[in-house]
């Protein structure tokens, strides 16, 4: 993506969404395979000053406070340096107000000394409703555990005021040599300056596509398919009677949710389309939502794979995320091809995605910030809908089983040494595998 | 919509594109949208804004080419061209003087004529996007266009180019203006002088798009050839893609080299697909390619390959770092992988005939179509736009798709573009298009090109036999 590590630096008054953006961006970059970590200076401050007393700490004339805050920023930058130079990090997100040119200059010099590229992300917003909403999120912070809402809001407003006088927003002219994006009024307007490389370009594209309008994303698999009941992977079979039953139940469920303007997406495989047909609403077919291509193993049972391709079978259990089926795909490949789906999901509002096990695991991992190691083992059973609703810095998940029986297609992560799957028992046998 | 829990419709698979569609009594019922994503509900009118020589036409043509390639029917409408049809002989900049009533009248009429054609294209000819390429430098003119769009149900997206760098402006004038029909009978000095005066005619009344005054409009303002962008109110997917594209293109001179892997073992066996290695001749090509690349003396050349053995082997011969892209892999021929065309015809005669009928949209069973290929290659094109000197070592179908993008070829032409083995295509952007140099590296290889068959000619082995194949929509999938 980029030759040298990138340091993303947030800029903005409190309650402008900096941490929201930092966390979301970090989640996205990690999901597409760019090792990224966020460094929230507020957190360093909380570790340093165990008990938060009041906004007075942030007063510009509070020498003690200033000293501590500077130390915390330094400590955070130190950890940034370690992450990017010694721990294999590619991108670090330095999340703080960074509202003065002086502070930003310090960071720029730090980056120059270490050979990092710097990209600023500023959030500017004067809409009182939005700020109020944001403050509610901030009130969930440890700073305010012992306050009632009114006190907390009042203190937070005073905290914001402490920054306002010295706030130097990124300027077209004064900061013309810096690389940055200025997000104005929650994405209504953007100023983008000097995008230097591929990763910055992707970051800008992502930031320009996200929004904060409340909505829900529904993920589910197709109804139970003929190949499912035969214990075979892949293929393009149709639904069993139980699978069709799921379609009907799904239709009822969706109607009961009372969503205005729900978009429905399917793959181009028969089983997802059949499921969508039961809803009696328009839907869009996406080829990139097709199930993972198992290559030479398509339509085989796991025991057949183990018999015919014992080495492949073992390799897959060793690293299920990176393992690519011969003439097929890996989960890693899947994530690449699903990226446009994620981007469009970010743009959209209420969407139901009817897809497949491996595909659903990838999408879920994005929303729930799961690692590459966890992703291939996420539980996505048939006939169950996951309802994802963004809340605060993350995502609320509701799992709704539609009470239609189906086979279980989930394989647990094998314990070290377990490599055989005996279909006559439900417990995998412990065996040492001889690798050829 | 009737939501009574009726039995779901039966599905049938369209034989050409292998798309599952609902059907009744074996016949397809409703044609479901097969586009990757619904780009936009209503047509979009892109409107350029800017003084002359700011790259508006360059941007218009490039954007149009990109949108068409990704499958969004787009056409550009250059008002200057309408003016040239109206005023046969261009005399001088005086035509553009703001106090020239006659000139103003003609120019207004030309803009109207162009908008009329826009309306026809978007409402009757299936157009999805129209690019209205003119200066549109006054708020008054833009308001007229906005009202036109509102009356017709089009979304409007403005693309403004602002630039005060005299070198860039000079380059623009030299590259594209001097070659314009307006200046065929002038020498360079006269032409430049006249053009500068032409620009002056617009400057006094120029009202740039403003953050505050135009806050309700959707637009991107490109400043100083892409150093800075102001983006306001992006409304939908297509506008988001347009912004992303415009933010990734640049005008730094560079060349893109496209070639296929060296001749492969399966090539000489006449078999398609697979993942075989190079023949001795293929390896020879690798060496010649290395010499050729060195002779080009390119600083900082990026080399990209697919993840198939034959392109990587070819790149290895260059002894330089290279990047492997899975999306550059050859088109997946599904069940036909590693078959010879005659075998395909024997085993899958219907498939064989369908492919010849519509080679662009035809999808191999359990495989891909050219249309699918274009979708998966879009990130490659986007990155090629960002990059400077790049050598892409790929495959026949892949190379055809990339070439079609650079040379603005239609979906009909694309699958028949000639991309022979052991030949490098050097593409250099120039003016509004792309210069192509074809360099054969003089290493023999088999010919893998199949010409577009004549109507009725579907038998590979006996060209004299004309077999009629009729394909009905209700044909069951194989």
mmCIF file of N, CA, C and O in Angstrom, chain A residues 172 184 188-198 201-202 204-205 208-209 236 255 268-270 273-274 277-287 293 299 324 327-329 333 340 344 347, chain B residues 1-4 6 8-9 11 13 19-20 22 32 35-38 211 223 227-237 240-241 243-244 247-248 307 326 338 363 366-368 372 383 386:
data_model
loop_
_atom_site.group_PDB
_atom_site.id
_atom_site.type_symbol
_atom_site.label_atom_id
_atom_site.label_comp_id
_atom_site.label_asym_id
_atom_site.label_seq_id
_atom_site.Cartn_x
_atom_site.Cartn_y
_atom_site.Cartn_z
ATOM 1 N N UNK A 172 -6.458 26.272 3.954
ATOM 2 C CA UNK A 172 -6.085 26.061 2.544
ATOM 3 C C UNK A 172 -4.743 26.660 2.201
ATOM 4 O O UNK A 172 -3.983 26.105 1.404
ATOM 5 N N UNK A 184 -16.416 18.569 6.956
ATOM 6 C CA UNK A 184 -17.240 19.655 7.481
ATOM 7 C C UNK A 184 -18.699 19.258 7.566
ATOM 8 O O UNK A 184 -19.239 18.665 6.628
ATOM 9 N N UNK A 188 -21.005 16.746 4.891
ATOM 10 C CA UNK A 188 -21.691 17.465 3.830
ATOM 11 C C UNK A 188 -20.659 18.043 2.853
ATOM 12 O O UNK A 188 -20.888 18.080 1.646
ATOM 13 N N UNK A 189 -19.498 18.423 3.415
ATOM 14 C CA UNK A 189 -18.481 19.068 2.591
ATOM 15 C C UNK A 189 -17.113 18.559 3.014
ATOM 16 O O UNK A 189 -16.887 18.239 4.183
ATOM 17 N N UNK A 190 -16.193 18.458 2.056
ATOM 18 C CA UNK A 190 -14.836 18.005 2.335
ATOM 19 C C UNK A 190 -13.838 18.897 1.623
ATOM 20 O O UNK A 190 -14.061 19.297 0.481
ATOM 21 N N UNK A 191 -12.739 19.173 2.308
ATOM 22 C CA UNK A 191 -11.609 19.824 1.645
ATOM 23 C C UNK A 191 -10.463 18.826 1.698
ATOM 24 O O UNK A 191 -10.120 18.337 2.767
ATOM 25 N N UNK A 192 -9.934 18.486 0.562
ATOM 26 C CA UNK A 192 -8.878 17.477 0.498
ATOM 27 C C UNK A 192 -7.634 18.098 -0.099
ATOM 28 O O UNK A 192 -7.693 18.698 -1.165
ATOM 29 N N UNK A 193 -6.520 17.973 0.618
ATOM 30 C CA UNK A 193 -5.281 18.603 0.165
ATOM 31 C C UNK A 193 -4.134 17.611 0.053
ATOM 32 O O UNK A 193 -3.860 16.893 0.997
ATOM 33 N N UNK A 194 -3.475 17.584 -1.081
ATOM 34 C CA UNK A 194 -2.247 16.824 -1.292
ATOM 35 C C UNK A 194 -2.316 15.350 -0.871
ATOM 36 O O UNK A 194 -1.533 14.895 -0.026
ATOM 37 N N UNK A 195 -3.194 14.616 -1.485
ATOM 38 C CA UNK A 195 -3.216 13.175 -1.238
ATOM 39 C C UNK A 195 -1.982 12.576 -1.893
ATOM 40 O O UNK A 195 -1.763 12.731 -3.083
ATOM 41 N N UNK A 196 -1.125 11.924 -1.085
ATOM 42 C CA UNK A 196 0.186 11.531 -1.589
ATOM 43 C C UNK A 196 0.285 10.127 -2.155
ATOM 44 O O UNK A 196 1.119 9.869 -3.006
ATOM 45 N N UNK A 197 -0.504 9.196 -1.618
ATOM 46 C CA UNK A 197 -0.305 7.820 -2.061
ATOM 47 C C UNK A 197 -1.597 7.025 -2.010
ATOM 48 O O UNK A 197 -2.663 7.540 -1.684
ATOM 49 N N UNK A 198 -1.457 5.737 -2.315
ATOM 50 C CA UNK A 198 -2.621 4.864 -2.421
ATOM 51 C C UNK A 198 -3.410 4.792 -1.130
ATOM 52 O O UNK A 198 -4.643 4.915 -1.121
ATOM 53 N N UNK A 201 -5.384 7.825 -0.451
ATOM 54 C CA UNK A 201 -6.504 7.901 -1.369
ATOM 55 C C UNK A 201 -7.657 7.008 -0.899
ATOM 56 O O UNK A 201 -8.823 7.399 -0.938
ATOM 57 N N UNK A 202 -7.325 5.803 -0.417
ATOM 58 C CA UNK A 202 -8.357 4.886 0.074
ATOM 59 C C UNK A 202 -9.002 5.435 1.333
ATOM 60 O O UNK A 202 -10.209 5.308 1.541
ATOM 61 N N UNK A 204 -9.336 8.600 2.169
ATOM 62 C CA UNK A 204 -10.221 9.699 1.779
ATOM 63 C C UNK A 204 -11.533 9.142 1.228
ATOM 64 O O UNK A 204 -12.625 9.584 1.601
ATOM 65 N N UNK A 205 -11.433 8.151 0.348
ATOM 66 C CA UNK A 205 -12.627 7.561 -0.253
ATOM 67 C C UNK A 205 -13.529 6.978 0.834
ATOM 68 O O UNK A 205 -14.734 7.193 0.849
ATOM 69 N N UNK A 208 -15.223 9.637 2.960
ATOM 70 C CA UNK A 208 -16.260 10.349 2.222
ATOM 71 C C UNK A 208 -17.504 9.508 2.012
ATOM 72 O O UNK A 208 -18.519 9.998 1.522
ATOM 73 N N UNK A 209 -17.432 8.231 2.361
ATOM 74 C CA UNK A 209 -18.595 7.379 2.142
ATOM 75 C C UNK A 209 -19.354 7.023 3.412
ATOM 76 O O UNK A 209 -20.479 6.534 3.352
ATOM 77 N N UNK A 236 -24.083 -24.932 -6.587
ATOM 78 C CA UNK A 236 -25.131 -23.956 -6.866
ATOM 79 C C UNK A 236 -26.494 -24.627 -6.813
ATOM 80 O O UNK A 236 -27.256 -24.607 -7.782
ATOM 81 N N UNK A 255 -41.101 -7.987 7.318
ATOM 82 C CA UNK A 255 -42.278 -7.120 7.385
ATOM 83 C C UNK A 255 -42.508 -6.624 8.793
ATOM 84 O O UNK A 255 -42.842 -5.460 9.006
ATOM 85 N N UNK A 268 -25.207 -14.217 -6.743
ATOM 86 C CA UNK A 268 -25.773 -14.698 -8.007
ATOM 87 C C UNK A 268 -25.947 -16.207 -7.990
ATOM 88 O O UNK A 268 -26.051 -16.854 -9.030
ATOM 89 N N UNK A 269 -25.999 -16.760 -6.760
ATOM 90 C CA UNK A 269 -26.200 -18.201 -6.661
ATOM 91 C C UNK A 269 -27.662 -18.482 -6.367
ATOM 92 O O UNK A 269 -28.328 -17.733 -5.631
ATOM 93 N N UNK A 270 -28.120 -19.570 -6.915
ATOM 94 C CA UNK A 270 -29.551 -19.864 -6.893
ATOM 95 C C UNK A 270 -30.138 -19.798 -5.494
ATOM 96 O O UNK A 270 -31.243 -19.258 -5.298
ATOM 97 N N UNK A 273 -30.928 -16.302 -4.184
ATOM 98 C CA UNK A 273 -31.969 -15.684 -4.989
ATOM 99 C C UNK A 273 -33.320 -16.292 -4.673
ATOM 100 O O UNK A 273 -34.320 -15.583 -4.530
ATOM 101 N N UNK A 274 -33.326 -17.617 -4.530
ATOM 102 C CA UNK A 274 -34.589 -18.262 -4.150
ATOM 103 C C UNK A 274 -35.089 -17.721 -2.827
ATOM 104 O O UNK A 274 -36.289 -17.512 -2.633
ATOM 105 N N UNK A 277 -36.542 -14.346 -3.345
ATOM 106 C CA UNK A 277 -37.811 -14.397 -4.066
ATOM 107 C C UNK A 277 -38.980 -14.510 -3.100
ATOM 108 O O UNK A 277 -40.059 -13.963 -3.336
ATOM 109 N N UNK A 278 -38.739 -15.188 -1.986
ATOM 110 C CA UNK A 278 -39.819 -15.382 -1.015
ATOM 111 C C UNK A 278 -40.251 -14.076 -0.363
ATOM 112 O O UNK A 278 -41.320 -13.979 0.219
ATOM 113 N N UNK A 279 -39.407 -13.041 -0.468
ATOM 114 C CA UNK A 279 -39.726 -11.783 0.196
ATOM 115 C C UNK A 279 -40.676 -10.927 -0.627
ATOM 116 O O UNK A 279 -41.281 -9.990 -0.113
ATOM 117 N N UNK A 280 -40.739 -11.230 -1.905
ATOM 118 C CA UNK A 280 -41.635 -10.472 -2.781
ATOM 119 C C UNK A 280 -41.314 -8.982 -2.831
ATOM 120 O O UNK A 280 -42.218 -8.137 -2.873
ATOM 121 N N UNK A 281 -40.031 -8.674 -2.755
ATOM 122 C CA UNK A 281 -39.610 -7.275 -2.917
ATOM 123 C C UNK A 281 -38.466 -7.245 -3.928
ATOM 124 O O UNK A 281 -37.851 -8.272 -4.191
ATOM 125 N N UNK A 282 -38.183 -6.080 -4.518
ATOM 126 C CA UNK A 282 -37.069 -6.005 -5.461
ATOM 127 C C UNK A 282 -35.756 -6.309 -4.736
ATOM 128 O O UNK A 282 -35.605 -5.999 -3.556
ATOM 129 N N UNK A 283 -34.838 -6.934 -5.417
ATOM 130 C CA UNK A 283 -33.527 -7.203 -4.838
ATOM 131 C C UNK A 283 -32.464 -7.087 -5.921
ATOM 132 O O UNK A 283 -32.761 -7.125 -7.106
ATOM 133 N N UNK A 284 -31.221 -6.921 -5.470
ATOM 134 C CA UNK A 284 -30.093 -6.750 -6.391
ATOM 135 C C UNK A 284 -29.152 -7.920 -6.260
ATOM 136 O O UNK A 284 -28.804 -8.309 -5.142
ATOM 137 N N UNK A 285 -28.704 -8.460 -7.368
ATOM 138 C CA UNK A 285 -27.764 -9.580 -7.343
ATOM 139 C C UNK A 285 -26.336 -9.057 -7.473
ATOM 140 O O UNK A 285 -26.017 -8.319 -8.389
ATOM 141 N N UNK A 286 -25.460 -9.494 -6.586
ATOM 142 C CA UNK A 286 -24.049 -9.121 -6.645
ATOM 143 C C UNK A 286 -23.228 -10.394 -6.837
ATOM 144 O O UNK A 286 -23.293 -11.306 -6.001
ATOM 145 N N UNK A 287 -22.448 -10.440 -7.889
ATOM 146 C CA UNK A 287 -21.593 -11.607 -8.096
ATOM 147 C C UNK A 287 -20.546 -11.700 -6.988
ATOM 148 O O UNK A 287 -20.170 -12.788 -6.554
ATOM 149 N N UNK A 293 -14.953 -19.727 -3.379
ATOM 150 C CA UNK A 293 -14.763 -20.742 -4.421
ATOM 151 C C UNK A 293 -13.831 -21.821 -3.875
ATOM 152 O O UNK A 293 -12.657 -21.555 -3.606
ATOM 153 N N UNK A 299 -18.264 -28.964 -4.098
ATOM 154 C CA UNK A 299 -19.273 -30.024 -4.003
ATOM 155 C C UNK A 299 -18.782 -31.310 -3.327
ATOM 156 O O UNK A 299 -19.450 -32.338 -3.398
ATOM 157 N N UNK A 324 -5.738 -21.023 0.590
ATOM 158 C CA UNK A 324 -6.479 -20.904 -0.668
ATOM 159 C C UNK A 324 -6.701 -22.294 -1.239
ATOM 160 O O UNK A 324 -5.752 -23.061 -1.394
ATOM 161 N N UNK A 327 -7.061 -23.881 -7.151
ATOM 162 C CA UNK A 327 -7.918 -23.290 -8.170
ATOM 163 C C UNK A 327 -9.140 -22.599 -7.549
ATOM 164 O O UNK A 327 -10.162 -22.424 -8.206
ATOM 165 N N UNK A 328 -8.995 -22.234 -6.300
ATOM 166 C CA UNK A 328 -10.104 -21.585 -5.616
ATOM 167 C C UNK A 328 -9.648 -20.330 -4.899
ATOM 168 O O UNK A 328 -8.722 -19.645 -5.339
ATOM 169 N N UNK A 329 -10.315 -20.037 -3.797
ATOM 170 C CA UNK A 329 -10.052 -18.800 -3.076
ATOM 171 C C UNK A 329 -9.757 -19.062 -1.606
ATOM 172 O O UNK A 329 -9.993 -20.145 -1.076
ATOM 173 N N UNK A 333 -8.790 -13.714 0.128
ATOM 174 C CA UNK A 333 -9.271 -13.285 -1.198
ATOM 175 C C UNK A 333 -10.692 -12.750 -1.095
ATOM 176 O O UNK A 333 -11.054 -11.761 -1.735
ATOM 177 N N UNK A 340 -15.899 -3.696 -2.009
ATOM 178 C CA UNK A 340 -16.915 -2.802 -2.563
ATOM 179 C C UNK A 340 -18.283 -2.977 -1.907
ATOM 180 O O UNK A 340 -19.073 -2.021 -1.871
ATOM 181 N N UNK A 344 -20.269 0.068 -0.129
ATOM 182 C CA UNK A 344 -21.645 0.417 -0.460
ATOM 183 C C UNK A 344 -22.544 0.279 0.766
ATOM 184 O O UNK A 344 -23.475 1.061 0.944
ATOM 185 N N UNK A 347 -22.385 3.439 2.581
ATOM 186 C CA UNK A 347 -23.158 4.504 1.941
ATOM 187 C C UNK A 347 -24.647 4.353 2.201
ATOM 188 O O UNK A 347 -25.377 5.337 2.321
ATOM 189 N N UNK B 1 -47.324 -3.158 -3.105
ATOM 190 C CA UNK B 1 -46.947 -4.426 -3.712
ATOM 191 C C UNK B 1 -47.668 -5.554 -3.010
ATOM 192 O O UNK B 1 -47.810 -5.534 -1.794
ATOM 193 N N UNK B 2 -48.124 -6.511 -3.746
ATOM 194 C CA UNK B 2 -48.883 -7.631 -3.193
ATOM 195 C C UNK B 2 -47.970 -8.542 -2.390
ATOM 196 O O UNK B 2 -47.079 -9.180 -2.935
ATOM 197 N N UNK B 3 -48.188 -8.577 -1.066
ATOM 198 C CA UNK B 3 -47.292 -9.369 -0.261
ATOM 199 C C UNK B 3 -47.953 -10.634 0.271
ATOM 200 O O UNK B 3 -47.539 -11.169 1.281
ATOM 201 N N UNK B 4 -49.016 -11.081 -0.399
ATOM 202 C CA UNK B 4 -49.626 -12.343 0.047
ATOM 203 C C UNK B 4 -48.593 -13.455 -0.090
ATOM 204 O O UNK B 4 -47.872 -13.525 -1.077
ATOM 205 N N UNK B 6 -47.588 -16.002 -1.420
ATOM 206 C CA UNK B 6 -47.767 -16.946 -2.520
ATOM 207 C C UNK B 6 -46.503 -17.779 -2.623
ATOM 208 O O UNK B 6 -45.487 -17.454 -2.033
ATOM 209 N N UNK B 8 -43.113 -18.865 -3.935
ATOM 210 C CA UNK B 8 -42.076 -18.076 -4.632
ATOM 211 C C UNK B 8 -41.968 -18.508 -6.076
ATOM 212 O O UNK B 8 -42.239 -19.667 -6.408
ATOM 213 N N UNK B 9 -41.579 -17.590 -6.940
ATOM 214 C CA UNK B 9 -41.487 -17.896 -8.348
ATOM 215 C C UNK B 9 -40.368 -18.898 -8.597
ATOM 216 O O UNK B 9 -39.375 -18.921 -7.878
ATOM 217 N N UNK B 11 -37.164 -20.407 -10.642
ATOM 218 C CA UNK B 11 -36.020 -19.725 -11.223
ATOM 219 C C UNK B 11 -35.509 -20.479 -12.435
ATOM 220 O O UNK B 11 -35.523 -21.701 -12.479
ATOM 221 N N UNK B 13 -32.092 -20.248 -15.282
ATOM 222 C CA UNK B 13 -30.802 -19.588 -15.441
ATOM 223 C C UNK B 13 -30.634 -19.130 -16.883
ATOM 224 O O UNK B 13 -30.680 -19.930 -17.809
ATOM 225 N N UNK B 19 -27.289 -16.040 -15.223
ATOM 226 C CA UNK B 19 -27.965 -15.317 -14.159
ATOM 227 C C UNK B 19 -29.292 -16.016 -13.884
ATOM 228 O O UNK B 19 -30.043 -16.322 -14.808
ATOM 229 N N UNK B 20 -29.550 -16.245 -12.588
ATOM 230 C CA UNK B 20 -30.820 -16.869 -12.202
ATOM 231 C C UNK B 20 -31.930 -15.813 -12.227
ATOM 232 O O UNK B 20 -31.810 -14.756 -11.616
ATOM 233 N N UNK B 22 -36.387 -15.174 -12.225
ATOM 234 C CA UNK B 22 -37.680 -15.825 -12.014
ATOM 235 C C UNK B 22 -38.343 -16.078 -13.357
ATOM 236 O O UNK B 22 -38.141 -15.342 -14.323
ATOM 237 N N UNK B 32 -34.402 -8.951 -13.922
ATOM 238 C CA UNK B 32 -33.852 -8.343 -12.718
ATOM 239 C C UNK B 32 -32.589 -7.572 -13.070
ATOM 240 O O UNK B 32 -31.809 -7.986 -13.906
ATOM 241 N N UNK B 35 -26.896 -5.252 -12.933
ATOM 242 C CA UNK B 35 -25.737 -4.411 -12.680
ATOM 243 C C UNK B 35 -25.251 -4.660 -11.280
ATOM 244 O O UNK B 35 -26.007 -4.998 -10.388
ATOM 245 N N UNK B 36 -23.957 -4.486 -11.112
ATOM 246 C CA UNK B 36 -23.318 -4.774 -9.829
ATOM 247 C C UNK B 36 -24.043 -4.037 -8.715
ATOM 248 O O UNK B 36 -24.353 -4.581 -7.688
ATOM 249 N N UNK B 37 -24.322 -2.839 -8.900
ATOM 250 C CA UNK B 37 -25.052 -2.097 -7.881
ATOM 251 C C UNK B 37 -25.859 -1.040 -8.598
ATOM 252 O O UNK B 37 -25.458 -0.552 -9.644
ATOM 253 N N UNK B 38 -27.005 -0.754 -8.051
ATOM 254 C CA UNK B 38 -27.837 0.238 -8.714
ATOM 255 C C UNK B 38 -27.150 1.580 -8.586
ATOM 256 O O UNK B 38 -27.077 2.155 -7.506
ATOM 257 N N UNK B 211 -18.324 27.834 -1.435
ATOM 258 C CA UNK B 211 -18.737 27.021 -0.280
ATOM 259 C C UNK B 211 -20.052 27.468 0.302
ATOM 260 O O UNK B 211 -20.860 26.650 0.745
ATOM 261 N N UNK B 223 -8.666 21.938 -7.714
ATOM 262 C CA UNK B 223 -7.803 23.114 -7.717
ATOM 263 C C UNK B 223 -6.357 22.737 -7.996
ATOM 264 O O UNK B 223 -5.855 21.764 -7.436
ATOM 265 N N UNK B 227 -4.181 19.213 -6.780
ATOM 266 C CA UNK B 227 -3.480 19.330 -5.506
ATOM 267 C C UNK B 227 -4.494 19.444 -4.379
ATOM 268 O O UNK B 227 -4.295 18.909 -3.289
ATOM 269 N N UNK B 228 -5.634 20.085 -4.685
ATOM 270 C CA UNK B 228 -6.644 20.323 -3.653
ATOM 271 C C UNK B 228 -8.026 20.119 -4.242
ATOM 272 O O UNK B 228 -8.267 20.409 -5.412
ATOM 273 N N UNK B 229 -8.959 19.624 -3.427
ATOM 274 C CA UNK B 229 -10.334 19.406 -3.877
ATOM 275 C C UNK B 229 -11.294 19.912 -2.820
ATOM 276 O O UNK B 229 -11.065 19.725 -1.629
ATOM 277 N N UNK B 230 -12.373 20.523 -3.288
ATOM 278 C CA UNK B 230 -13.471 20.848 -2.394
ATOM 279 C C UNK B 230 -14.657 20.022 -2.888
ATOM 280 O O UNK B 230 -15.023 20.106 -4.061
ATOM 281 N N UNK B 231 -15.221 19.219 -2.015
ATOM 282 C CA UNK B 231 -16.316 18.339 -2.425
ATOM 283 C C UNK B 231 -17.545 18.674 -1.601
ATOM 284 O O UNK B 231 -17.487 18.698 -0.378
ATOM 285 N N UNK B 232 -18.639 18.926 -2.266
ATOM 286 C CA UNK B 232 -19.859 19.340 -1.575
ATOM 287 C C UNK B 232 -21.051 18.453 -1.925
ATOM 288 O O UNK B 232 -21.350 18.244 -3.086
ATOM 289 N N UNK B 233 -21.718 17.942 -0.916
ATOM 290 C CA UNK B 233 -22.978 17.205 -1.069
ATOM 291 C C UNK B 233 -22.969 16.090 -2.112
ATOM 292 O O UNK B 233 -23.750 16.119 -3.057
ATOM 293 N N UNK B 234 -22.140 15.116 -1.895
ATOM 294 C CA UNK B 234 -22.184 13.950 -2.781
ATOM 295 C C UNK B 234 -23.444 13.166 -2.458
ATOM 296 O O UNK B 234 -23.663 12.771 -1.321
ATOM 297 N N UNK B 235 -24.303 12.982 -3.432
ATOM 298 C CA UNK B 235 -25.641 12.464 -3.166
ATOM 299 C C UNK B 235 -25.819 10.957 -3.306
ATOM 300 O O UNK B 235 -26.670 10.377 -2.656
ATOM 301 N N UNK B 236 -25.056 10.345 -4.201
ATOM 302 C CA UNK B 236 -25.315 8.922 -4.440
ATOM 303 C C UNK B 236 -24.054 8.190 -4.871
ATOM 304 O O UNK B 236 -22.968 8.756 -4.918
ATOM 305 N N UNK B 237 -24.232 6.915 -5.166
ATOM 306 C CA UNK B 237 -23.109 6.046 -5.479
ATOM 307 C C UNK B 237 -22.314 6.536 -6.673
ATOM 308 O O UNK B 237 -21.085 6.588 -6.636
ATOM 309 N N UNK B 240 -20.225 9.462 -5.922
ATOM 310 C CA UNK B 240 -19.109 9.063 -5.069
ATOM 311 C C UNK B 240 -17.995 8.429 -5.901
ATOM 312 O O UNK B 240 -16.805 8.709 -5.702
ATOM 313 N N UNK B 241 -18.366 7.606 -6.873
ATOM 314 C CA UNK B 241 -17.376 6.976 -7.750
ATOM 315 C C UNK B 241 -16.695 8.017 -8.628
ATOM 316 O O UNK B 241 -15.488 7.954 -8.879
ATOM 317 N N UNK B 243 -16.219 11.190 -7.927
ATOM 318 C CA UNK B 243 -15.293 11.950 -7.098
ATOM 319 C C UNK B 243 -14.018 11.153 -6.874
ATOM 320 O O UNK B 243 -12.904 11.673 -7.019
ATOM 321 N N UNK B 244 -14.160 9.887 -6.530
ATOM 322 C CA UNK B 244 -12.993 9.028 -6.287
ATOM 323 C C UNK B 244 -12.111 8.970 -7.525
ATOM 324 O O UNK B 244 -10.886 9.122 -7.450
ATOM 325 N N UNK B 247 -10.294 12.231 -8.221
ATOM 326 C CA UNK B 247 -9.239 12.495 -7.259
ATOM 327 C C UNK B 247 -8.023 11.603 -7.467
ATOM 328 O O UNK B 247 -7.006 11.786 -6.813
ATOM 329 N N UNK B 248 -8.136 10.624 -8.324
ATOM 330 C CA UNK B 248 -7.009 9.714 -8.545
ATOM 331 C C UNK B 248 -6.274 9.943 -9.860
ATOM 332 O O UNK B 248 -5.172 9.430 -10.050
ATOM 333 N N UNK B 307 -1.325 -13.763 -10.514
ATOM 334 C CA UNK B 307 -0.779 -14.770 -9.609
ATOM 335 C C UNK B 307 -0.657 -16.125 -10.308
ATOM 336 O O UNK B 307 -0.617 -17.174 -9.677
ATOM 337 N N UNK B 326 -3.943 -10.800 -7.753
ATOM 338 C CA UNK B 326 -4.843 -11.911 -8.091
ATOM 339 C C UNK B 326 -5.877 -11.452 -9.130
ATOM 340 O O UNK B 326 -6.285 -12.228 -9.994
ATOM 341 N N UNK B 338 -8.744 -25.444 -19.534
ATOM 342 C CA UNK B 338 -7.756 -26.366 -20.124
ATOM 343 C C UNK B 338 -8.283 -27.190 -21.292
ATOM 344 O O UNK B 338 -7.656 -28.160 -21.700
ATOM 345 N N UNK B 363 -20.930 -15.794 -20.028
ATOM 346 C CA UNK B 363 -20.200 -16.296 -18.868
ATOM 347 C C UNK B 363 -20.042 -17.806 -18.997
ATOM 348 O O UNK B 363 -21.021 -18.527 -19.188
ATOM 349 N N UNK B 366 -19.811 -21.888 -14.435
ATOM 350 C CA UNK B 366 -18.917 -21.874 -13.272
ATOM 351 C C UNK B 366 -17.675 -21.031 -13.525
ATOM 352 O O UNK B 366 -16.644 -21.210 -12.872
ATOM 353 N N UNK B 367 -17.781 -20.140 -14.442
ATOM 354 C CA UNK B 367 -16.648 -19.275 -14.762
ATOM 355 C C UNK B 367 -17.054 -17.818 -14.842
ATOM 356 O O UNK B 367 -17.969 -17.388 -14.138
ATOM 357 N N UNK B 368 -16.364 -17.068 -15.676
ATOM 358 C CA UNK B 368 -16.574 -15.627 -15.779
ATOM 359 C C UNK B 368 -16.868 -15.193 -17.206
ATOM 360 O O UNK B 368 -16.667 -15.935 -18.166
ATOM 361 N N UNK B 372 -17.638 -9.611 -16.299
ATOM 362 C CA UNK B 372 -17.166 -9.854 -14.935
ATOM 363 C C UNK B 372 -15.718 -9.388 -14.780
ATOM 364 O O UNK B 372 -15.336 -8.825 -13.761
ATOM 365 N N UNK B 383 -5.678 2.123 -9.875
ATOM 366 C CA UNK B 383 -4.289 2.236 -9.434
ATOM 367 C C UNK B 383 -3.373 2.638 -10.585
ATOM 368 O O UNK B 383 -2.413 3.381 -10.396
ATOM 369 N N UNK B 386 -3.401 6.271 -10.759
ATOM 370 C CA UNK B 386 -2.606 6.899 -9.716
ATOM 371 C C UNK B 386 -1.114 6.841 -10.030
ATOM 372 O O UNK B 386 -0.366 7.751 -9.706
#
